[in-house]
mmCIF file of N, CA and C in Angstrom:
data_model
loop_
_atom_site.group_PDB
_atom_site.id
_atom_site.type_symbol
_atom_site.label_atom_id
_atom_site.label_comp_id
_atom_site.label_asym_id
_atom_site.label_seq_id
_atom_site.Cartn_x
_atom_site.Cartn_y
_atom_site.Cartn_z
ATOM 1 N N UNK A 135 75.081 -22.550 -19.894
ATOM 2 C CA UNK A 135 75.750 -22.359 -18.632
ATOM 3 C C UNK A 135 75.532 -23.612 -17.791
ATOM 4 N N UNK A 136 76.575 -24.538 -17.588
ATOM 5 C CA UNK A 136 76.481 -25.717 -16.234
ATOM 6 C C UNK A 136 75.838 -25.233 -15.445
ATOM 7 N N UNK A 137 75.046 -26.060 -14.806
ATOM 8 C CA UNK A 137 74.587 -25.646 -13.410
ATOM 9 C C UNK A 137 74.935 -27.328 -12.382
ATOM 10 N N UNK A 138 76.065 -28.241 -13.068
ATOM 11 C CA UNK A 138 76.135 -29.227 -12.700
ATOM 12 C C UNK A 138 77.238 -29.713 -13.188
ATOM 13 N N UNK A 139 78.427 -29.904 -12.440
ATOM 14 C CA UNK A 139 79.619 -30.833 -12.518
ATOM 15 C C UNK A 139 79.879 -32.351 -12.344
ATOM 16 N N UNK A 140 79.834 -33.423 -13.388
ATOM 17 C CA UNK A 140 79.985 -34.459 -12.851
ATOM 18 C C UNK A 140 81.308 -34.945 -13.196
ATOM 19 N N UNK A 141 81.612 -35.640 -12.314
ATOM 20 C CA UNK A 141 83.142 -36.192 -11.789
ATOM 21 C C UNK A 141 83.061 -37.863 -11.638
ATOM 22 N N UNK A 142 84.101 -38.578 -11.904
ATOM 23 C CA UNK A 142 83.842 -40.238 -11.391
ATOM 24 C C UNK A 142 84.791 -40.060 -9.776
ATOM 25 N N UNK A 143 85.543 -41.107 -8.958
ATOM 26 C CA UNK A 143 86.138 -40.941 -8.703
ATOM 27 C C UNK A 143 85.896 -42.474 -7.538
ATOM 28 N N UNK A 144 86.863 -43.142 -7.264
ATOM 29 C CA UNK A 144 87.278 -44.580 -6.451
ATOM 30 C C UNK A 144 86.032 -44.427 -4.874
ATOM 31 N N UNK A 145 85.056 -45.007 -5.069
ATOM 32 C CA UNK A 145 84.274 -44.628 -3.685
ATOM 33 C C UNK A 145 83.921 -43.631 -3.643
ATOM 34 N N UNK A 146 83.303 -43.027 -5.075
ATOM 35 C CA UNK A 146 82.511 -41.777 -5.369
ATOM 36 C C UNK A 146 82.558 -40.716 -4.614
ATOM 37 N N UNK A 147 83.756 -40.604 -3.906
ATOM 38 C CA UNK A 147 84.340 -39.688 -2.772
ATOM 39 C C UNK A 147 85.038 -38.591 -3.309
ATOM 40 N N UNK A 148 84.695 -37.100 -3.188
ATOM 41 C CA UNK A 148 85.884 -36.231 -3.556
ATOM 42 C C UNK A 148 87.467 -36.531 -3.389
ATOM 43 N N UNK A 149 87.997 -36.464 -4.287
ATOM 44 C CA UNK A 149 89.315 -36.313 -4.636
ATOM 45 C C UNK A 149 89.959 -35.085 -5.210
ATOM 46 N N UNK A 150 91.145 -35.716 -5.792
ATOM 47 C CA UNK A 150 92.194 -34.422 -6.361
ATOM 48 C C UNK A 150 91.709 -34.203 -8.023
ATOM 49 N N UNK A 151 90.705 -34.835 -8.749
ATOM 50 C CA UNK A 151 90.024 -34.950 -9.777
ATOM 51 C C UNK A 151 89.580 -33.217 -10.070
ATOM 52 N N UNK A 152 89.155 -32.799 -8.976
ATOM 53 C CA UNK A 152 88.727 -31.199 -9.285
ATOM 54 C C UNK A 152 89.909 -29.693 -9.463
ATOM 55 N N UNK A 153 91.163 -30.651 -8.840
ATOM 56 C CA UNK A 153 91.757 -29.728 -9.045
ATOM 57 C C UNK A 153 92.219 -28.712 -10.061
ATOM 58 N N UNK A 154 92.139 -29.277 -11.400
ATOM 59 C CA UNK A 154 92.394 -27.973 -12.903
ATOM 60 C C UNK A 154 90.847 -27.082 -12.984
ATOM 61 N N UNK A 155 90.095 -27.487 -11.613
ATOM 62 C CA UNK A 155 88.779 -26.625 -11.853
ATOM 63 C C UNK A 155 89.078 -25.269 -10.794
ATOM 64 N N UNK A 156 89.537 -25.769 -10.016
ATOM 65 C CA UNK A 156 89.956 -24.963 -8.266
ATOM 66 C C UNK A 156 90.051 -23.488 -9.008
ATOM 67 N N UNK A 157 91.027 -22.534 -10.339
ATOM 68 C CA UNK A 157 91.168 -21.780 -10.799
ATOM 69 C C UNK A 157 89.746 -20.337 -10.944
ATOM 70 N N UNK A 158 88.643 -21.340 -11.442
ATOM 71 C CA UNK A 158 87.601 -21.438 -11.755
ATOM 72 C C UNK A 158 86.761 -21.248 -10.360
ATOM 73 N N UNK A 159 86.702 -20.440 -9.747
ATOM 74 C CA UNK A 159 85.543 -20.205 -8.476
ATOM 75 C C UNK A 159 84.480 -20.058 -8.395
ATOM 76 N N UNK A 160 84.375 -19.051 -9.793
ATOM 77 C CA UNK A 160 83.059 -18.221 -9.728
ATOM 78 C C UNK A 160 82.058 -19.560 -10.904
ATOM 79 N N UNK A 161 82.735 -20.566 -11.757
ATOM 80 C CA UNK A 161 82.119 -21.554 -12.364
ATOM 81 C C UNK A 161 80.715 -21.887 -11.467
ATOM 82 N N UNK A 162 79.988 -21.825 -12.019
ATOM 83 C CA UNK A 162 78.303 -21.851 -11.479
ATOM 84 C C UNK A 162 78.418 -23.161 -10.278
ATOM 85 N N UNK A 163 78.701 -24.688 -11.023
ATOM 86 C CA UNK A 163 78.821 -25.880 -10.210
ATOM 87 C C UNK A 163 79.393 -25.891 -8.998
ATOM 88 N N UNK A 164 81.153 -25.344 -8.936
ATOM 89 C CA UNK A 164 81.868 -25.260 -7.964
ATOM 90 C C UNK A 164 81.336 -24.245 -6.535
ATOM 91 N N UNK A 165 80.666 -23.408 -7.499
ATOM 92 C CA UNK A 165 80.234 -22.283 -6.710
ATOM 93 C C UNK A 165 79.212 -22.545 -5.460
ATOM 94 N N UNK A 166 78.612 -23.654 -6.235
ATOM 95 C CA UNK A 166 77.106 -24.217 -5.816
ATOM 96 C C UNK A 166 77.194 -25.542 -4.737
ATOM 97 N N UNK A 167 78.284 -26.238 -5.369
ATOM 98 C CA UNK A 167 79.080 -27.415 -4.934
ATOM 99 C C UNK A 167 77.539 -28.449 -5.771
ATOM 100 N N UNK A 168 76.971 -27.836 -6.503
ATOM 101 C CA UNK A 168 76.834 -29.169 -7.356
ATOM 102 C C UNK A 168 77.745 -29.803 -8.175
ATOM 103 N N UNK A 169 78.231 -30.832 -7.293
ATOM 104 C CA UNK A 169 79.427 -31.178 -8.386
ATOM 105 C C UNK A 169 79.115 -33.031 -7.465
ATOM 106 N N UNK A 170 78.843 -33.887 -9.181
ATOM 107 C CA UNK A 170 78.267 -35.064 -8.662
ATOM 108 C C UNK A 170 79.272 -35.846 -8.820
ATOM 109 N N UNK A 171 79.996 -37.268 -7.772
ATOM 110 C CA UNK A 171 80.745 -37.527 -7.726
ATOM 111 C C UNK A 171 80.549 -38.767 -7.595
ATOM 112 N N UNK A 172 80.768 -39.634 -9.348
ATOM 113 C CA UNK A 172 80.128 -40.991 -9.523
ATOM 114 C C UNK A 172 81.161 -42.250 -9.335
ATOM 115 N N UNK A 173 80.860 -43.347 -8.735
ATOM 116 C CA UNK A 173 81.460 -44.503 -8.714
ATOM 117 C C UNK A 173 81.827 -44.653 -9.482
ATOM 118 N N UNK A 174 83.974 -44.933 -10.210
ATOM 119 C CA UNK A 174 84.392 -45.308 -11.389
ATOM 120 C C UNK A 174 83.733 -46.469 -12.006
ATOM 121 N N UNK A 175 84.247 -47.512 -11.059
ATOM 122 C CA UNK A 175 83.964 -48.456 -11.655
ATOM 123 C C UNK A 175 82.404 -48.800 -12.227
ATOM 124 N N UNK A 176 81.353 -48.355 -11.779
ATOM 125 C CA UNK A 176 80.498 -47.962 -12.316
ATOM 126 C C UNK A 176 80.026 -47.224 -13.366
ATOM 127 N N UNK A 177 80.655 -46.220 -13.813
ATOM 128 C CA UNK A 177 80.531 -45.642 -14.460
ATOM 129 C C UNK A 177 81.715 -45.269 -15.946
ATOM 130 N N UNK A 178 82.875 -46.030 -15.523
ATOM 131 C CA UNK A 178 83.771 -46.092 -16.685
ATOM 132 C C UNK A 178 83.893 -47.216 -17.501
ATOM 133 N N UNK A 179 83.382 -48.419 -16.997
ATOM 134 C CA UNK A 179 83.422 -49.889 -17.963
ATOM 135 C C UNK A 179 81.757 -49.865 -18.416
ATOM 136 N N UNK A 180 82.078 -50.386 -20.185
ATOM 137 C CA UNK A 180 80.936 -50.710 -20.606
ATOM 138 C C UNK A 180 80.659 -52.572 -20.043
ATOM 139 N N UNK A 181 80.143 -52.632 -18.745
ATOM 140 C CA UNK A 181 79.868 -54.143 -18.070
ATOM 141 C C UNK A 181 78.235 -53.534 -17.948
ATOM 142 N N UNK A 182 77.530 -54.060 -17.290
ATOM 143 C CA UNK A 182 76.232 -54.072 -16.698
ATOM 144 C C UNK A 182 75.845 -53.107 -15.524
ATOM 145 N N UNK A 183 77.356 -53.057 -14.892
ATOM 146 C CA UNK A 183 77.402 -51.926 -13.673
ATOM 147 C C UNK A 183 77.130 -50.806 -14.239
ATOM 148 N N UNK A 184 77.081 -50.311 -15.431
ATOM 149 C CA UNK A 184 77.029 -48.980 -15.984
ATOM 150 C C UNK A 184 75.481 -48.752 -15.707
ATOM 151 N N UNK A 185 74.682 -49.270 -15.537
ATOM 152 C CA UNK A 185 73.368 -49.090 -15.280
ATOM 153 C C UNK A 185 73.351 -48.517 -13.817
ATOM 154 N N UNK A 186 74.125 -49.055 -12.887
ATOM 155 C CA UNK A 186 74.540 -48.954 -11.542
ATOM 156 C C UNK A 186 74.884 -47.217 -11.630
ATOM 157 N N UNK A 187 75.539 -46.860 -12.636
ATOM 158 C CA UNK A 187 76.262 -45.619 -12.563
ATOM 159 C C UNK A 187 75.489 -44.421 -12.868
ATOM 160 N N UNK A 188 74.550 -45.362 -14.064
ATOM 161 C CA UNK A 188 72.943 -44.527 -14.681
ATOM 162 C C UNK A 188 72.552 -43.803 -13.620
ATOM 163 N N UNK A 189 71.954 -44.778 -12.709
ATOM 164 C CA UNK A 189 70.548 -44.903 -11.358
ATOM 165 C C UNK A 189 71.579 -43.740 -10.787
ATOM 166 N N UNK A 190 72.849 -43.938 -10.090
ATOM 167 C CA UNK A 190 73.249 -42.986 -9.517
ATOM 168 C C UNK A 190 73.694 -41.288 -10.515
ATOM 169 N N UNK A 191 73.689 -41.332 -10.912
ATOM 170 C CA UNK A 191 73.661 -40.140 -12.216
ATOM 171 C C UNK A 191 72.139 -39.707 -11.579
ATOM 172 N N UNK A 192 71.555 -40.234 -12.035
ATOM 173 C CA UNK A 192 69.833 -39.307 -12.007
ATOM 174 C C UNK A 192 69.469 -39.078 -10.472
ATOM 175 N N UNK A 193 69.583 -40.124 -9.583
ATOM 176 C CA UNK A 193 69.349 -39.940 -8.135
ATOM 177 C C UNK A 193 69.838 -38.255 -7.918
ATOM 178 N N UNK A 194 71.107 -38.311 -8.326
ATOM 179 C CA UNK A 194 72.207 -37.154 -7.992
ATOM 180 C C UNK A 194 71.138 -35.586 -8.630
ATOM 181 N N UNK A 195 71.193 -36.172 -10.261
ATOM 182 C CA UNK A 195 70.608 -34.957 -10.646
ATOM 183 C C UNK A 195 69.083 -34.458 -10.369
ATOM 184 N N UNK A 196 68.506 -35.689 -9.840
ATOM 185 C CA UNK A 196 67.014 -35.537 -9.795
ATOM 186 C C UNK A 196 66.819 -34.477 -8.354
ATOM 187 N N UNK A 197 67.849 -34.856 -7.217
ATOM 188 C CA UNK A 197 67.919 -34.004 -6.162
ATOM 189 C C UNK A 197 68.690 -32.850 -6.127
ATOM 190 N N UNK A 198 69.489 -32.537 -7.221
ATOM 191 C CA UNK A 198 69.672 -31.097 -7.729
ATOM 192 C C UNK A 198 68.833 -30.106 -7.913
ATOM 193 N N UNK A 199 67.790 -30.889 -8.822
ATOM 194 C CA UNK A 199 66.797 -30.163 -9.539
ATOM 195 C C UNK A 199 66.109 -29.870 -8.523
ATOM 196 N N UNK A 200 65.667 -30.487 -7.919
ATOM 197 C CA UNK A 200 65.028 -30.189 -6.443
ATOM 198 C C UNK A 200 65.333 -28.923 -5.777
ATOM 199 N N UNK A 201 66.327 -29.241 -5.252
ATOM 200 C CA UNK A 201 67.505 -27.975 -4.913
ATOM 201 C C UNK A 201 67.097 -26.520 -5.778
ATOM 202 N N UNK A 202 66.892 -26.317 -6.630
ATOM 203 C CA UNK A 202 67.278 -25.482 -7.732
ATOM 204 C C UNK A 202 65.949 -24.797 -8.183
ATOM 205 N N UNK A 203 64.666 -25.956 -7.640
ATOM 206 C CA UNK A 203 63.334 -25.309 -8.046
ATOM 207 C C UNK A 203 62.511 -24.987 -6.959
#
């Protein structure tokens, strides 16, 4: 069972990216609004920035877990 949605998206800003999820309410993430929302460009090219996208990945999930325990 997710307890965590991750998403990319231009300025790691919610967008229209979630919308084929919107259906889906009761989905644990949406429900929770853990839903992590990573810098593309960071996180879609294999460059060096992908490390950039790493650090923010775990920041995100490390303060989930937080959340959650």
């Amino acid at each position: 069972r997710p307890q965590v949605l991750v998403t990319a998206s231009l300025g790691a800003k919610p967008d229209d990216t979630l919308a084929l999820w919107r259906p889906f309410k009761s989905f644990e993430p949406l429900a929770t609004g853990h839903v992590i929302w990573l810098e593309t460009d960071w996180i879609s090219r294999p460059t060096p920035r992908i490390l950039k996208g790493a650090a923010q990945l775990c920041t995100r999930l490390d303060e989930i877990r937080a959340e959650l325990s």
